[in-house]
Amino acid sequence: MALPEINITNVSQAIQLALTPVFLLTGIGGLLNVMTGRLARIIDRGRYLAETPPPTLAGSARLEREFHDLEKRRRLASGAITACTFAALTTCLVIVLLFLEVMGSLRIMWLVGLTFMLSTLALVISLALFLREVHLATYTVRIAQHSGQTRF
């Protein structure tokens, strides 16, 4: 099976086309770093409360409420990380498809566009879940401040 002749112009064009998704991947990587950091803090707080609950909270309804809030936040953060990872994977697929389009002389630009839209949609879902988790975290801190207690 003969490989198609690869023109240096085509390779250069493929690299130029792939730059935008590569920058998007960099941004997604930064988001994943922030999201996993938040998830780690949620898990650390849950472990701390499970192992050594403050005497004022031990066995109280407030402790159960905090566990409930932490679980909600954990699910939101995990969902955001999953959607963000899916966005990164589909962005990588966009890069591969761009090279196949240019170097393999395939007519798959519709697939490139569809995959990019899927990646963007996953990123939007990820950011929405992340925003919800942040709002839930700030809401629970505000409630704790108004009740005269610190919940950090």
CSV table of C-alpha atoms in Angstrom, one decimal:
chain,number,residue,atom,x,y,z
A,1,MET,CA,0.0,0.0,0.0
A,2,ALA,CA,1.5,3.3,-1.1
A,3,LEU,CA,1.4,6.2,1.3
A,4,PRO,CA,0.1,9.5,-0.1
A,5,GLU,CA,2.8,12.0,-1.0
A,6,ILE,CA,3.2,14.5,1.8
A,7,ASN,CA,3.8,18.0,0.8
A,8,ILE,CA,5.7,20.3,3.2
A,9,THR,CA,3.1,23.0,2.6
A,10,ASN,CA,0.4,20.6,3.7
A,11,VAL,CA,2.3,19.7,6.9
A,12,SER,CA,2.8,23.4,7.6
A,13,GLN,CA,-0.9,24.1,7.0
A,14,ALA,CA,-1.9,21.2,9.4
A,15,ILE,CA,0.4,22.6,12.1
A,16,GLN,CA,-1.1,26.1,11.7
A,17,LEU,CA,-4.6,24.7,11.9
A,18,ALA,CA,-3.7,22.7,15.0
A,19,LEU,CA,-2.4,25.7,17.0
A,20,THR,CA,-5.8,26.9,18.2
A,21,PRO,CA,-6.8,23.5,19.7
A,22,VAL,CA,-3.4,23.3,21.3
A,23,PHE,CA,-3.9,26.6,23.0
A,24,LEU,CA,-7.4,25.4,24.1
A,25,LEU,CA,-5.7,22.3,25.5
A,26,THR,CA,-3.4,24.5,27.6
A,27,GLY,CA,-6.4,26.3,29.0
A,28,ILE,CA,-8.2,23.1,29.7
A,29,GLY,CA,-5.2,21.8,31.5
A,30,GLY,CA,-5.2,24.9,33.8
A,31,LEU,CA,-8.8,24.4,34.5
A,32,LEU,CA,-8.3,20.8,35.4
A,33,ASN,CA,-5.5,21.8,37.8
A,34,VAL,CA,-7.8,24.2,39.6
A,35,MET,CA,-10.7,21.7,39.6
A,36,THR,CA,-8.7,18.9,41.0
A,37,GLY,CA,-7.3,21.2,43.7
A,38,ARG,CA,-10.8,22.1,44.8
A,39,LEU,CA,-11.8,18.4,44.8
A,40,ALA,CA,-8.8,17.6,47.0
A,41,ARG,CA,-9.8,20.3,49.5
A,42,ILE,CA,-13.3,18.9,49.6
A,43,ILE,CA,-12.1,15.4,50.3
A,44,ASP,CA,-9.5,16.7,52.9
A,45,ARG,CA,-12.3,18.5,54.7
A,46,GLY,CA,-14.5,15.5,54.7
A,47,ARG,CA,-11.8,13.3,56.0
A,48,TYR,CA,-10.9,15.8,58.7
A,49,LEU,CA,-14.5,16.0,59.9
A,50,ALA,CA,-14.9,12.2,59.8
A,51,GLU,CA,-11.7,11.6,61.8
A,52,THR,CA,-11.7,14.4,64.4
A,53,PRO,CA,-15.0,16.3,64.4
A,54,PRO,CA,-14.9,19.5,66.4
A,55,PRO,CA,-16.5,19.0,69.9
A,56,THR,CA,-19.1,21.6,69.1
A,57,LEU,CA,-20.1,19.7,65.9
A,58,ALA,CA,-19.7,16.1,67.0
A,59,GLY,CA,-22.9,14.1,66.4
A,60,SER,CA,-24.9,17.3,65.6
A,61,ALA,CA,-27.2,18.0,62.8
A,62,ARG,CA,-24.8,20.7,61.6
A,63,LEU,CA,-22.1,18.1,61.1
A,64,GLU,CA,-24.5,16.0,59.1
A,65,ARG,CA,-25.4,19.1,57.0
A,66,GLU,CA,-21.8,19.8,56.3
A,67,PHE,CA,-21.2,16.2,55.2
A,68,HIS,CA,-24.2,16.6,52.9
A,69,ASP,CA,-22.9,19.8,51.5
A,70,LEU,CA,-19.4,18.4,51.0
A,71,GLU,CA,-20.9,15.4,49.1
A,72,LYS,CA,-22.9,17.7,46.8
A,73,ARG,CA,-19.7,19.7,46.2
A,74,ARG,CA,-17.7,16.5,45.5
A,75,ARG,CA,-20.2,15.3,43.0
A,76,LEU,CA,-20.3,18.7,41.2
A,77,ALA,CA,-16.4,18.9,41.2
A,78,SER,CA,-16.1,15.3,39.9
A,79,GLY,CA,-18.7,16.0,37.2
A,80,ALA,CA,-16.8,19.2,36.2
A,81,ILE,CA,-13.5,17.2,36.0
A,82,THR,CA,-15.1,14.5,33.9
A,83,ALA,CA,-16.6,16.9,31.4
A,84,CYS,CA,-13.4,18.9,31.3
A,85,THR,CA,-11.3,15.8,30.6
A,86,PHE,CA,-13.8,14.8,27.9
A,87,ALA,CA,-13.3,18.3,26.4
A,88,ALA,CA,-9.5,17.7,26.4
A,89,LEU,CA,-9.8,14.3,24.8
A,90,THR,CA,-12.1,15.6,22.0
A,91,THR,CA,-9.8,18.5,21.5
A,92,CYS,CA,-6.9,16.1,21.0
A,93,LEU,CA,-9.1,14.2,18.5
A,94,VAL,CA,-9.7,17.5,16.7
A,95,ILE,CA,-5.9,17.8,16.2
A,96,VAL,CA,-5.6,14.3,14.9
A,97,LEU,CA,-8.5,14.8,12.5
A,98,LEU,CA,-7.0,18.1,11.2
A,99,PHE,CA,-3.8,16.3,10.4
A,100,LEU,CA,-5.8,13.5,8.7
A,101,GLU,CA,-7.7,16.0,6.7
A,102,VAL,CA,-4.7,17.9,5.5
A,103,MET,CA,-2.1,15.1,5.1
A,104,GLY,CA,-4.3,12.3,4.2
A,105,SER,CA,-6.4,14.3,1.7
A,106,LEU,CA,-9.6,13.1,3.4
A,107,ARG,CA,-12.8,15.1,3.3
A,108,ILE,CA,-13.6,15.1,7.0
A,109,MET,CA,-13.9,18.8,7.8
A,110,TRP,CA,-17.5,18.2,8.9
A,111,LEU,CA,-16.2,15.7,11.4
A,112,VAL,CA,-13.6,18.1,12.6
A,113,GLY,CA,-16.3,20.8,13.1
A,114,LEU,CA,-18.6,18.3,14.9
A,115,THR,CA,-15.8,17.1,17.2
A,116,PHE,CA,-14.8,20.7,18.0
A,117,MET,CA,-18.4,21.6,18.8
A,118,LEU,CA,-18.6,18.5,21.1
A,119,SER,CA,-15.4,19.6,22.8
A,120,THR,CA,-16.8,23.1,23.3
A,121,LEU,CA,-20.1,21.8,24.7
A,122,ALA,CA,-18.2,19.6,27.2
A,123,LEU,CA,-16.2,22.6,28.3
A,124,VAL,CA,-19.4,24.6,28.8
A,125,ILE,CA,-20.9,21.8,30.9
A,126,SER,CA,-17.7,21.6,32.9
A,127,LEU,CA,-17.6,25.3,33.6
A,128,ALA,CA,-21.3,25.3,34.6
A,129,LEU,CA,-20.7,22.5,37.1
A,130,PHE,CA,-17.6,24.2,38.4
A,131,LEU,CA,-19.5,27.5,38.8
A,132,ARG,CA,-22.3,25.6,40.7
A,133,GLU,CA,-19.7,24.0,43.0
A,134,VAL,CA,-18.1,27.4,43.7
A,135,HIS,CA,-21.5,29.0,44.4
A,136,LEU,CA,-22.4,26.2,46.8
A,137,ALA,CA,-19.1,26.6,48.6
A,138,THR,CA,-19.5,30.3,49.1
A,139,TYR,CA,-23.2,29.9,50.1
A,140,THR,CA,-22.3,27.4,52.9
A,141,VAL,CA,-19.5,29.7,54.2
A,142,ARG,CA,-21.9,32.7,54.2
A,143,ILE,CA,-24.5,30.7,56.2
A,144,ALA,CA,-21.8,29.7,58.7
A,145,GLN,CA,-20.7,33.3,59.1
A,146,HIS,CA,-24.2,34.5,59.7
A,147,SER,CA,-24.8,31.8,62.4
A,148,GLY,CA,-21.6,32.9,64.2
A,149,GLN,CA,-19.6,29.8,63.4
A,150,THR,CA,-16.6,29.2,61.3
A,151,ARG,CA,-16.7,26.1,59.1
A,152,PHE,CA,-13.3,25.9,57.4
